[in-house]
């Protein structure tokens, strides 16, 4: 009798949650939760965002030039509605570029990997830094950045949050909502609007 005949076959292909697949899943989750891996992933996402925006801005500029040059070659003026539309597209493009610069400036205020991880999550929920408007709670940051619940991991997040708050980069409300403080450059932009 062969060894395969003696052991019962598991239709799912793994022996149990404690088997090799379970171990592999736990190891993969541990790597995914590693601050270094999260920081590297955040940097890759930020770079990809910058490249997408740069490519989009170039394509928009090229399209606008083609429209304007085509009309000029034919000796035609741009209709007012087309001119207004092109101007609006330029304003939107400049606003997107300003938000990306604000995000980079916010993330540059990080004093280490833990602070960068915190700032990345807060920037993702900060519209003036290119994020989607969302509420970030202190407990949510702890859950995301220290999912193991270990004292050492949580202490690193606490230190990062409060150091950034003391430097007035972040604000924490009495209800536990964490927000990014408006940078001096952004204050000027808000006052000009």
PDB file of N, CA and C in Angstrom, residues 43-150:
ATOM      1  N   UNK A  43       5.297  54.250  -0.876  1.00  0.00           N
ATOM      2  CA  UNK A  43       6.152  54.985  -1.806  1.00  0.00           C
ATOM      3  C   UNK A  43       5.853  54.611  -3.247  1.00  0.00           C
ATOM      4  N   UNK A  44       5.620  53.326  -3.503  1.00  0.00           N
ATOM      5  CA  UNK A  44       5.284  52.882  -4.854  1.00  0.00           C
ATOM      6  C   UNK A  44       3.947  53.481  -5.284  1.00  0.00           C
ATOM      7  N   UNK A  45       2.955  53.482  -4.389  1.00  0.00           N
ATOM      8  CA  UNK A  45       1.643  54.060  -4.725  1.00  0.00           C
ATOM      9  C   UNK A  45       1.771  55.560  -5.013  1.00  0.00           C
ATOM     10  N   UNK A  46       2.552  56.272  -4.179  1.00  0.00           N
ATOM     11  CA  UNK A  46       2.733  57.712  -4.398  1.00  0.00           C
ATOM     12  C   UNK A  46       3.430  57.975  -5.722  1.00  0.00           C
ATOM     13  N   UNK A  47       4.439  57.186  -6.027  1.00  0.00           N
ATOM     14  CA  UNK A  47       5.154  57.376  -7.294  1.00  0.00           C
ATOM     15  C   UNK A  47       4.243  57.068  -8.476  1.00  0.00           C
ATOM     16  N   UNK A  48       3.449  56.020  -8.366  1.00  0.00           N
ATOM     17  CA  UNK A  48       2.509  55.682  -9.437  1.00  0.00           C
ATOM     18  C   UNK A  48       1.488  56.801  -9.619  1.00  0.00           C
ATOM     19  N   UNK A  49       1.017  57.380  -8.514  1.00  0.00           N
ATOM     20  CA  UNK A  49       0.077  58.496  -8.585  1.00  0.00           C
ATOM     21  C   UNK A  49       0.718  59.685  -9.307  1.00  0.00           C
ATOM     22  N   UNK A  50       1.971  59.982  -8.965  1.00  0.00           N
ATOM     23  CA  UNK A  50       2.677  61.088  -9.622  1.00  0.00           C
ATOM     24  C   UNK A  50       2.842  60.828 -11.116  1.00  0.00           C
ATOM     25  N   UNK A  51       3.229  59.600 -11.466  1.00  0.00           N
ATOM     26  CA  UNK A  51       3.408  59.265 -12.885  1.00  0.00           C
ATOM     27  C   UNK A  51       2.099  59.348 -13.656  1.00  0.00           C
ATOM     28  N   UNK A  52       1.011  58.850 -13.053  1.00  0.00           N
ATOM     29  CA  UNK A  52      -0.305  58.948 -13.712  1.00  0.00           C
ATOM     30  C   UNK A  52      -0.674  60.398 -13.946  1.00  0.00           C
ATOM     31  N   UNK A  53      -0.463  61.228 -12.928  1.00  0.00           N
ATOM     32  CA  UNK A  53      -0.825  62.640 -13.049  1.00  0.00           C
ATOM     33  C   UNK A  53       0.051  63.350 -14.076  1.00  0.00           C
ATOM     34  N   UNK A  54       1.326  63.046 -14.104  1.00  0.00           N
ATOM     35  CA  UNK A  54       2.226  63.651 -15.081  1.00  0.00           C
ATOM     36  C   UNK A  54       1.813  63.259 -16.501  1.00  0.00           C
ATOM     37  N   UNK A  55       1.513  61.975 -16.686  1.00  0.00           N
ATOM     38  CA  UNK A  55       1.081  61.491 -17.996  1.00  0.00           C
ATOM     39  C   UNK A  55      -0.230  62.152 -18.399  1.00  0.00           C
ATOM     40  N   UNK A  56      -1.144  62.244 -17.471  1.00  0.00           N
ATOM     41  CA  UNK A  56      -2.443  62.871 -17.747  1.00  0.00           C
ATOM     42  C   UNK A  56      -2.268  64.347 -18.096  1.00  0.00           C
ATOM     43  N   UNK A  57      -1.411  65.050 -17.368  1.00  0.00           N
ATOM     44  CA  UNK A  57      -1.179  66.471 -17.628  1.00  0.00           C
ATOM     45  C   UNK A  57      -0.556  66.673 -19.002  1.00  0.00           C
ATOM     46  N   UNK A  58       0.396  65.825 -19.370  1.00  0.00           N
ATOM     47  CA  UNK A  58       1.015  65.937 -20.698  1.00  0.00           C
ATOM     48  C   UNK A  58      -0.003  65.693 -21.805  1.00  0.00           C
ATOM     49  N   UNK A  59      -0.834  64.669 -21.623  1.00  0.00           N
ATOM     50  CA  UNK A  59      -1.850  64.364 -22.632  1.00  0.00           C
ATOM     51  C   UNK A  59      -2.845  65.520 -22.759  1.00  0.00           C
ATOM     52  N   UNK A  60      -3.261  66.080 -21.627  1.00  0.00           N
ATOM     53  CA  UNK A  60      -4.186  67.218 -21.663  1.00  0.00           C
ATOM     54  C   UNK A  60      -3.556  68.422 -22.359  1.00  0.00           C
ATOM     55  N   UNK A  61      -2.310  68.720 -22.017  1.00  0.00           N
ATOM     56  CA  UNK A  61      -1.619  69.854 -22.639  1.00  0.00           C
ATOM     57  C   UNK A  61      -1.499  69.651 -24.145  1.00  0.00           C
ATOM     58  N   UNK A  62      -1.132  68.448 -24.534  1.00  0.00           N
ATOM     59  CA  UNK A  62      -0.988  68.138 -25.964  1.00  0.00           C
ATOM     60  C   UNK A  62      -2.320  68.292 -26.684  1.00  0.00           C
ATOM     61  N   UNK A  63      -3.390  67.798 -26.115  1.00  0.00           N
ATOM     62  CA  UNK A  63      -4.711  67.916 -26.722  1.00  0.00           C
ATOM     63  C   UNK A  63      -5.110  69.387 -26.869  1.00  0.00           C
ATOM     64  N   UNK A  64      -4.878  70.164 -25.821  1.00  0.00           N
ATOM     65  CA  UNK A  64      -5.212  71.584 -25.871  1.00  0.00           C
ATOM     66  C   UNK A  64      -4.418  72.292 -26.971  1.00  0.00           C
ATOM     67  N   UNK A  65      -3.123  71.980 -27.062  1.00  0.00           N
ATOM     68  CA  UNK A  65      -2.297  72.592 -28.109  1.00  0.00           C
ATOM     69  C   UNK A  65      -2.787  72.213 -29.495  1.00  0.00           C
ATOM     70  N   UNK A  66      -3.145  70.940 -29.682  1.00  0.00           N
ATOM     71  CA  UNK A  66      -3.654  70.490 -30.981  1.00  0.00           C
ATOM     72  C   UNK A  66      -4.926  71.242 -31.369  1.00  0.00           C
ATOM     73  N   UNK A  67      -5.810  71.412 -30.413  1.00  0.00           N
ATOM     74  CA  UNK A  67      -7.061  72.140 -30.685  1.00  0.00           C
ATOM     75  C   UNK A  67      -6.755  73.583 -31.067  1.00  0.00           C
ATOM     76  N   UNK A  68      -5.918  74.224 -30.254  1.00  0.00           N
ATOM     77  CA  UNK A  68      -5.597  75.631 -30.513  1.00  0.00           C
ATOM     78  C   UNK A  68      -4.829  75.801 -31.817  1.00  0.00           C
ATOM     79  N   UNK A  69      -3.830  74.931 -32.077  1.00  0.00           N
ATOM     80  CA  UNK A  69      -3.027  75.032 -33.302  1.00  0.00           C
ATOM     81  C   UNK A  69      -3.860  74.746 -34.549  1.00  0.00           C
ATOM     82  N   UNK A  70      -4.751  73.775 -34.456  1.00  0.00           N
ATOM     83  CA  UNK A  70      -5.611  73.449 -35.599  1.00  0.00           C
ATOM     84  C   UNK A  70      -6.487  74.627 -35.993  1.00  0.00           C
ATOM     85  N   UNK A  71      -7.053  75.287 -35.008  1.00  0.00           N
ATOM     86  CA  UNK A  71      -7.874  76.474 -35.283  1.00  0.00           C
ATOM     87  C   UNK A  71      -7.033  77.605 -35.853  1.00  0.00           C
ATOM     88  N   UNK A  72      -5.847  77.796 -35.278  1.00  0.00           N
ATOM     89  CA  UNK A  72      -4.968  78.886 -35.726  1.00  0.00           C
ATOM     90  C   UNK A  72      -4.523  78.655 -37.171  1.00  0.00           C
ATOM     91  N   UNK A  73      -4.207  77.414 -37.557  1.00  0.00           N
ATOM     92  CA  UNK A  73      -3.795  77.118 -38.936  1.00  0.00           C
ATOM     93  C   UNK A  73      -4.902  77.434 -39.925  1.00  0.00           C
ATOM     94  N   UNK A  74      -6.119  77.204 -39.513  1.00  0.00           N
ATOM     95  CA  UNK A  74      -7.256  77.496 -40.394  1.00  0.00           C
ATOM     96  C   UNK A  74      -7.661  78.964 -40.322  1.00  0.00           C
ATOM     97  N   UNK A  75      -7.001  79.705 -39.454  1.00  0.00           N
ATOM     98  CA  UNK A  75      -7.322  81.123 -39.314  1.00  0.00           C
ATOM     99  C   UNK A  75      -8.622  81.374 -38.571  1.00  0.00           C
ATOM    100  N   UNK A  76      -9.050  80.435 -37.774  1.00  0.00           N
ATOM    101  CA  UNK A  76     -10.294  80.569 -37.024  1.00  0.00           C
ATOM    102  C   UNK A  76      -9.993  80.882 -35.560  1.00  0.00           C
ATOM    103  N   UNK A  77     -10.833  81.660 -34.967  1.00  0.00           N
ATOM    104  CA  UNK A  77     -10.722  81.909 -33.531  1.00  0.00           C
ATOM    105  C   UNK A  77     -11.416  80.770 -32.785  1.00  0.00           C
ATOM    106  N   UNK A  78     -10.938  80.545 -31.583  1.00  0.00           N
ATOM    107  CA  UNK A  78     -11.598  79.544 -30.740  1.00  0.00           C
ATOM    108  C   UNK A  78     -12.954  80.083 -30.303  1.00  0.00           C
ATOM    109  N   UNK A  79     -14.004  79.286 -30.414  1.00  0.00           N
ATOM    110  CA  UNK A  79     -15.289  79.725 -29.869  1.00  0.00           C
ATOM    111  C   UNK A  79     -15.157  79.959 -28.362  1.00  0.00           C
ATOM    112  N   UNK A  80     -15.945  80.879 -27.848  1.00  0.00           N
ATOM    113  CA  UNK A  80     -15.880  81.226 -26.427  1.00  0.00           C
ATOM    114  C   UNK A  80     -16.082  80.015 -25.526  1.00  0.00           C
ATOM    115  N   UNK A  81     -17.017  79.139 -25.883  1.00  0.00           N
ATOM    116  CA  UNK A  81     -17.272  77.971 -25.029  1.00  0.00           C
ATOM    117  C   UNK A  81     -16.085  77.001 -25.035  1.00  0.00           C
ATOM    118  N   UNK A  82     -15.407  76.863 -26.170  1.00  0.00           N
ATOM    119  CA  UNK A  82     -14.224  75.999 -26.229  1.00  0.00           C
ATOM    120  C   UNK A  82     -13.088  76.622 -25.422  1.00  0.00           C
ATOM    121  N   UNK A  83     -12.909  77.913 -25.562  1.00  0.00           N
ATOM    122  CA  UNK A  83     -11.875  78.622 -24.811  1.00  0.00           C
ATOM    123  C   UNK A  83     -12.125  78.500 -23.302  1.00  0.00           C
ATOM    124  N   UNK A  84     -13.382  78.651 -22.890  1.00  0.00           N
ATOM    125  CA  UNK A  84     -13.740  78.528 -21.472  1.00  0.00           C
ATOM    126  C   UNK A  84     -13.497  77.102 -20.980  1.00  0.00           C
ATOM    127  N   UNK A  85     -13.827  76.124 -21.811  1.00  0.00           N
ATOM    128  CA  UNK A  85     -13.614  74.723 -21.442  1.00  0.00           C
ATOM    129  C   UNK A  85     -12.115  74.421 -21.286  1.00  0.00           C
ATOM    130  N   UNK A  86     -11.306  74.914 -22.211  1.00  0.00           N
ATOM    131  CA  UNK A  86      -9.860  74.701 -22.113  1.00  0.00           C
ATOM    132  C   UNK A  86      -9.292  75.370 -20.868  1.00  0.00           C
ATOM    133  N   UNK A  87      -9.780  76.558 -20.547  1.00  0.00           N
ATOM    134  CA  UNK A  87      -9.316  77.268 -19.357  1.00  0.00           C
ATOM    135  C   UNK A  87      -9.698  76.490 -18.087  1.00  0.00           C
ATOM    136  N   UNK A  88     -10.889  75.934 -18.058  1.00  0.00           N
ATOM    137  CA  UNK A  88     -11.343  75.141 -16.912  1.00  0.00           C
ATOM    138  C   UNK A  88     -10.477  73.891 -16.754  1.00  0.00           C
ATOM    139  N   UNK A  89     -10.157  73.240 -17.871  1.00  0.00           N
ATOM    140  CA  UNK A  89      -9.288  72.053 -17.826  1.00  0.00           C
ATOM    141  C   UNK A  89      -7.912  72.419 -17.275  1.00  0.00           C
ATOM    142  N   UNK A  90      -7.382  73.570 -17.660  1.00  0.00           N
ATOM    143  CA  UNK A  90      -6.076  74.012 -17.152  1.00  0.00           C
ATOM    144  C   UNK A  90      -6.142  74.249 -15.644  1.00  0.00           C
ATOM    145  N   UNK A  91      -7.217  74.891 -15.202  1.00  0.00           N
ATOM    146  CA  UNK A  91      -7.377  75.141 -13.762  1.00  0.00           C
ATOM    147  C   UNK A  91      -7.451  73.831 -12.989  1.00  0.00           C
ATOM    148  N   UNK A  92      -8.205  72.876 -13.503  1.00  0.00           N
ATOM    149  CA  UNK A  92      -8.316  71.569 -12.849  1.00  0.00           C
ATOM    150  C   UNK A  92      -6.962  70.863 -12.803  1.00  0.00           C
ATOM    151  N   UNK A  93      -6.226  70.930 -13.898  1.00  0.00           N
ATOM    152  CA  UNK A  93      -4.908  70.295 -13.957  1.00  0.00           C
ATOM    153  C   UNK A  93      -3.961  70.942 -12.945  1.00  0.00           C
ATOM    154  N   UNK A  94      -3.980  72.264 -12.878  1.00  0.00           N
ATOM    155  CA  UNK A  94      -3.134  72.970 -11.916  1.00  0.00           C
ATOM    156  C   UNK A  94      -3.540  72.660 -10.479  1.00  0.00           C
ATOM    157  N   UNK A  95      -4.848  72.516 -10.234  1.00  0.00           N
ATOM    158  CA  UNK A  95      -5.321  72.175  -8.885  1.00  0.00           C
ATOM    159  C   UNK A  95      -4.862  70.768  -8.498  1.00  0.00           C
ATOM    160  N   UNK A  96      -4.933  69.811  -9.433  1.00  0.00           N
ATOM    161  CA  UNK A  96      -4.458  68.450  -9.148  1.00  0.00           C
ATOM    162  C   UNK A  96      -2.960  68.460  -8.849  1.00  0.00           C
ATOM    163  N   UNK A  97      -2.209  69.207  -9.641  1.00  0.00           N
ATOM    164  CA  UNK A  97      -0.757  69.290  -9.413  1.00  0.00           C
ATOM    165  C   UNK A  97      -0.468  69.920  -8.051  1.00  0.00           C
ATOM    166  N   UNK A  98      -1.253  70.935  -7.671  1.00  0.00           N
ATOM    167  CA  UNK A  98      -1.053  71.579  -6.362  1.00  0.00           C
ATOM    168  C   UNK A  98      -1.354  70.600  -5.228  1.00  0.00           C
ATOM    169  N   UNK A  99      -2.393  69.769  -5.400  1.00  0.00           N
ATOM    170  CA  UNK A  99      -2.707  68.780  -4.363  1.00  0.00           C
ATOM    171  C   UNK A  99      -1.588  67.743  -4.237  1.00  0.00           C
ATOM    172  N   UNK A 100      -1.010  67.341  -5.370  1.00  0.00           N
ATOM    173  CA  UNK A 100       0.112  66.396  -5.310  1.00  0.00           C
ATOM    174  C   UNK A 100       1.323  67.020  -4.626  1.00  0.00           C
ATOM    175  N   UNK A 101       1.595  68.287  -4.910  1.00  0.00           N
ATOM    176  CA  UNK A 101       2.701  68.972  -4.232  1.00  0.00           C
ATOM    177  C   UNK A 101       2.427  69.082  -2.731  1.00  0.00           C
ATOM    178  N   UNK A 102       1.172  69.372  -2.370  1.00  0.00           N
ATOM    179  CA  UNK A 102       0.806  69.471  -0.949  1.00  0.00           C
ATOM    180  C   UNK A 102       0.965  68.117  -0.260  1.00  0.00           C
ATOM    181  N   UNK A 103       0.592  67.050  -0.935  1.00  0.00           N
ATOM    182  CA  UNK A 103       0.755  65.708  -0.366  1.00  0.00           C
ATOM    183  C   UNK A 103       2.236  65.418  -0.126  1.00  0.00           C
ATOM    184  N   UNK A 104       3.062  65.713  -1.128  1.00  0.00           N
ATOM    185  CA  UNK A 104       4.502  65.476  -0.992  1.00  0.00           C
ATOM    186  C   UNK A 104       5.069  66.311   0.158  1.00  0.00           C
ATOM    187  N   UNK A 105       4.616  67.563   0.283  1.00  0.00           N
ATOM    188  CA  UNK A 105       5.095  68.427   1.369  1.00  0.00           C
ATOM    189  C   UNK A 105       4.659  67.877   2.729  1.00  0.00           C
ATOM    190  N   UNK A 106       3.434  67.370   2.819  1.00  0.00           N
ATOM    191  CA  UNK A 106       2.948  66.787   4.067  1.00  0.00           C
ATOM    192  C   UNK A 106       3.757  65.551   4.433  1.00  0.00           C
ATOM    193  N   UNK A 107       3.970  64.662   3.469  1.00  0.00           N
ATOM    194  CA  UNK A 107       4.714  63.437   3.745  1.00  0.00           C
ATOM    195  C   UNK A 107       6.180  63.722   4.056  1.00  0.00           C
ATOM    196  N   UNK A 108       6.700  64.822   3.518  1.00  0.00           N
ATOM    197  CA  UNK A 108       8.092  65.189   3.796  1.00  0.00           C
ATOM    198  C   UNK A 108       8.291  65.601   5.252  1.00  0.00           C
ATOM    199  N   UNK A 109       7.219  65.893   5.956  1.00  0.00           N
ATOM    200  CA  UNK A 109       7.314  66.283   7.360  1.00  0.00           C
ATOM    201  C   UNK A 109       7.500  65.089   8.298  1.00  0.00           C
ATOM    202  N   UNK A 110       7.428  63.900   7.740  1.00  0.00           N
ATOM    203  CA  UNK A 110       7.606  62.690   8.559  1.00  0.00           C
ATOM    204  C   UNK A 110       9.037  62.606   9.051  1.00  0.00           C
ATOM    205  N   UNK A 111       9.167  62.242  10.320  1.00  0.00           N
ATOM    206  CA  UNK A 111      10.476  62.095  10.923  1.00  0.00           C
ATOM    207  C   UNK A 111      10.924  60.651  11.020  1.00  0.00           C
ATOM    208  N   UNK A 112      10.426  59.805  10.176  1.00  0.00           N
ATOM    209  CA  UNK A 112      10.801  58.391  10.200  1.00  0.00           C
ATOM    210  C   UNK A 112       9.695  57.549   9.597  1.00  0.00           C
ATOM    211  N   UNK A 113       9.933  56.246   9.479  1.00  0.00           N
ATOM    212  CA  UNK A 113       8.960  55.363   8.830  1.00  0.00           C
ATOM    213  C   UNK A 113       7.600  55.322   9.526  1.00  0.00           C
ATOM    214  N   UNK A 114       7.575  55.306  10.855  1.00  0.00           N
ATOM    215  CA  UNK A 114       6.293  55.249  11.589  1.00  0.00           C
ATOM    216  C   UNK A 114       5.478  56.505  11.308  1.00  0.00           C
ATOM    217  N   UNK A 115       6.124  57.648  11.359  1.00  0.00           N
ATOM    218  CA  UNK A 115       5.416  58.902  11.097  1.00  0.00           C
ATOM    219  C   UNK A 115       4.946  58.952   9.642  1.00  0.00           C
ATOM    220  N   UNK A 116       5.747  58.444   8.736  1.00  0.00           N
ATOM    221  CA  UNK A 116       5.341  58.434   7.318  1.00  0.00           C
ATOM    222  C   UNK A 116       4.107  57.555   7.120  1.00  0.00           C
ATOM    223  N   UNK A 117       4.061  56.420   7.794  1.00  0.00           N
ATOM    224  CA  UNK A 117       2.904  55.531   7.683  1.00  0.00           C
ATOM    225  C   UNK A 117       1.644  56.238   8.186  1.00  0.00           C
ATOM    226  N   UNK A 118       1.765  56.932   9.312  1.00  0.00           N
ATOM    227  CA  UNK A 118       0.625  57.672   9.865  1.00  0.00           C
ATOM    228  C   UNK A 118       0.206  58.774   8.884  1.00  0.00           C
ATOM    229  N   UNK A 119       1.180  59.552   8.423  1.00  0.00           N
ATOM    230  CA  UNK A 119       0.860  60.655   7.519  1.00  0.00           C
ATOM    231  C   UNK A 119       0.268  60.165   6.198  1.00  0.00           C
ATOM    232  N   UNK A 120       0.713  59.028   5.723  1.00  0.00           N
ATOM    233  CA  UNK A 120       0.169  58.486   4.476  1.00  0.00           C
ATOM    234  C   UNK A 120      -1.318  58.188   4.627  1.00  0.00           C
ATOM    235  N   UNK A 121      -1.700  57.548   5.728  1.00  0.00           N
ATOM    236  CA  UNK A 121      -3.119  57.240   5.941  1.00  0.00           C
ATOM    237  C   UNK A 121      -3.948  58.512   6.124  1.00  0.00           C
ATOM    238  N   UNK A 122      -3.394  59.484   6.836  1.00  0.00           N
ATOM    239  CA  UNK A 122      -4.125  60.741   7.036  1.00  0.00           C
ATOM    240  C   UNK A 122      -4.219  61.514   5.714  1.00  0.00           C
ATOM    241  N   UNK A 123      -3.130  61.531   4.933  1.00  0.00           N
ATOM    242  CA  UNK A 123      -3.145  62.227   3.634  1.00  0.00           C
ATOM    243  C   UNK A 123      -4.168  61.597   2.696  1.00  0.00           C
ATOM    244  N   UNK A 124      -4.351  60.287   2.775  1.00  0.00           N
ATOM    245  CA  UNK A 124      -5.344  59.607   1.935  1.00  0.00           C
ATOM    246  C   UNK A 124      -6.767  60.082   2.233  1.00  0.00           C
ATOM    247  N   UNK A 125      -6.967  60.700   3.396  1.00  0.00           N
ATOM    248  CA  UNK A 125      -8.295  61.193   3.792  1.00  0.00           C
ATOM    249  C   UNK A 125      -8.334  62.722   3.860  1.00  0.00           C
ATOM    250  N   UNK A 126      -7.366  63.379   3.221  1.00  0.00           N
ATOM    251  CA  UNK A 126      -7.266  64.840   3.269  1.00  0.00           C
ATOM    252  C   UNK A 126      -7.399  65.406   1.864  1.00  0.00           C
ATOM    253  N   UNK A 127      -8.514  66.052   1.539  1.00  0.00           N
ATOM    254  CA  UNK A 127      -8.733  66.549   0.178  1.00  0.00           C
ATOM    255  C   UNK A 127      -7.654  67.511  -0.328  1.00  0.00           C
ATOM    256  N   UNK A 128      -7.166  68.427   0.499  1.00  0.00           N
ATOM    257  CA  UNK A 128      -6.159  69.369  -0.006  1.00  0.00           C
ATOM    258  C   UNK A 128      -4.829  68.694  -0.290  1.00  0.00           C
ATOM    259  N   UNK A 129      -4.663  67.440   0.178  1.00  0.00           N
ATOM    260  CA  UNK A 129      -3.446  66.678  -0.096  1.00  0.00           C
ATOM    261  C   UNK A 129      -3.714  65.568  -1.115  1.00  0.00           C
ATOM    262  N   UNK A 130      -4.783  65.718  -1.872  1.00  0.00           N
ATOM    263  CA  UNK A 130      -5.089  64.756  -2.923  1.00  0.00           C
ATOM    264  C   UNK A 130      -5.859  63.535  -2.490  1.00  0.00           C
ATOM    265  N   UNK A 131      -6.272  63.465  -1.238  1.00  0.00           N
ATOM    266  CA  UNK A 131      -7.018  62.311  -0.753  1.00  0.00           C
ATOM    267  C   UNK A 131      -8.520  62.495  -0.885  1.00  0.00           C
ATOM    268  N   UNK A 132      -9.228  61.454  -0.549  1.00  0.00           N
ATOM    269  CA  UNK A 132     -10.690  61.492  -0.536  1.00  0.00           C
ATOM    270  C   UNK A 132     -11.138  61.980   0.832  1.00  0.00           C
ATOM    271  N   UNK A 133     -12.143  62.825   0.857  1.00  0.00           N
ATOM    272  CA  UNK A 133     -12.642  63.336   2.135  1.00  0.00           C
ATOM    273  C   UNK A 133     -13.192  62.178   2.962  1.00  0.00           C
ATOM    274  N   UNK A 134     -12.546  61.932   4.078  1.00  0.00           N
ATOM    275  CA  UNK A 134     -12.974  60.849   4.968  1.00  0.00           C
ATOM    276  C   UNK A 134     -12.498  61.174   6.377  1.00  0.00           C
ATOM    277  N   UNK A 135     -13.154  60.555   7.331  1.00  0.00           N
ATOM    278  CA  UNK A 135     -12.781  60.757   8.726  1.00  0.00           C
ATOM    279  C   UNK A 135     -11.814  59.653   9.140  1.00  0.00           C
ATOM    280  N   UNK A 136     -10.701  60.058   9.732  1.00  0.00           N
ATOM    281  CA  UNK A 136      -9.723  59.091  10.235  1.00  0.00           C
ATOM    282  C   UNK A 136      -9.738  59.172  11.752  1.00  0.00           C
ATOM    283  N   UNK A 137     -10.035  58.055  12.376  1.00  0.00           N
ATOM    284  CA  UNK A 137     -10.059  58.005  13.834  1.00  0.00           C
ATOM    285  C   UNK A 137      -8.760  57.421  14.366  1.00  0.00           C
ATOM    286  N   UNK A 138      -8.430  57.857  15.554  1.00  0.00           N
ATOM    287  CA  UNK A 138      -7.215  57.390  16.231  1.00  0.00           C
ATOM    288  C   UNK A 138      -7.203  55.868  16.305  1.00  0.00           C
ATOM    289  N   UNK A 139      -8.339  55.293  16.698  1.00  0.00           N
ATOM    290  CA  UNK A 139      -8.419  53.833  16.842  1.00  0.00           C
ATOM    291  C   UNK A 139      -8.251  53.136  15.494  1.00  0.00           C
ATOM    292  N   UNK A 140      -8.730  53.765  14.423  1.00  0.00           N
ATOM    293  CA  UNK A 140      -8.581  53.195  13.084  1.00  0.00           C
ATOM    294  C   UNK A 140      -7.106  53.143  12.700  1.00  0.00           C
ATOM    295  N   UNK A 141      -6.385  54.231  13.009  1.00  0.00           N
ATOM    296  CA  UNK A 141      -4.949  54.242  12.720  1.00  0.00           C
ATOM    297  C   UNK A 141      -4.235  53.131  13.491  1.00  0.00           C
ATOM    298  N   UNK A 142      -4.591  52.965  14.756  1.00  0.00           N
ATOM    299  CA  UNK A 142      -3.974  51.893  15.544  1.00  0.00           C
ATOM    300  C   UNK A 142      -4.280  50.523  14.947  1.00  0.00           C
ATOM    301  N   UNK A 143      -5.538  50.314  14.561  1.00  0.00           N
ATOM    302  CA  UNK A 143      -5.925  49.023  13.988  1.00  0.00           C
ATOM    303  C   UNK A 143      -5.191  48.754  12.679  1.00  0.00           C
ATOM    304  N   UNK A 144      -5.051  49.768  11.842  1.00  0.00           N
ATOM    305  CA  UNK A 144      -4.401  49.589  10.541  1.00  0.00           C
ATOM    306  C   UNK A 144      -2.886  49.445  10.657  1.00  0.00           C
ATOM    307  N   UNK A 145      -2.284  50.234  11.533  1.00  0.00           N
ATOM    308  CA  UNK A 145      -0.818  50.276  11.598  1.00  0.00           C
ATOM    309  C   UNK A 145      -0.220  49.317  12.622  1.00  0.00           C
ATOM    310  N   UNK A 146      -1.027  48.856  13.557  1.00  0.00           N
ATOM    311  CA  UNK A 146      -0.562  47.880  14.552  1.00  0.00           C
ATOM    312  C   UNK A 146      -1.643  46.815  14.729  1.00  0.00           C
ATOM    313  N   UNK A 147      -1.939  46.056  13.663  1.00  0.00           N
ATOM    314  CA  UNK A 147      -3.043  45.095  13.730  1.00  0.00           C
ATOM    315  C   UNK A 147      -2.812  43.969  14.720  1.00  0.00           C
ATOM    316  N   UNK A 148      -1.554  43.719  15.055  1.00  0.00           N
ATOM    317  CA  UNK A 148      -1.279  42.634  16.001  1.00  0.00           C
ATOM    318  C   UNK A 148      -1.759  42.994  17.400  1.00  0.00           C
ATOM    319  N   UNK A 149      -1.891  44.309  17.674  1.00  0.00           N
ATOM    320  CA  UNK A 149      -2.301  44.747  18.997  1.00  0.00           C
ATOM    321  C   UNK A 149      -1.179  44.656  20.016  1.00  0.00           C
ATOM    322  N   UNK A 150       0.024  44.356  19.544  1.00  0.00           N
ATOM    323  CA  UNK A 150       1.169  44.258  20.442  1.00  0.00           C
ATOM    324  C   UNK A 150       1.536  45.619  21.017  1.00  0.00           C
TER     325      UNK A 150
END
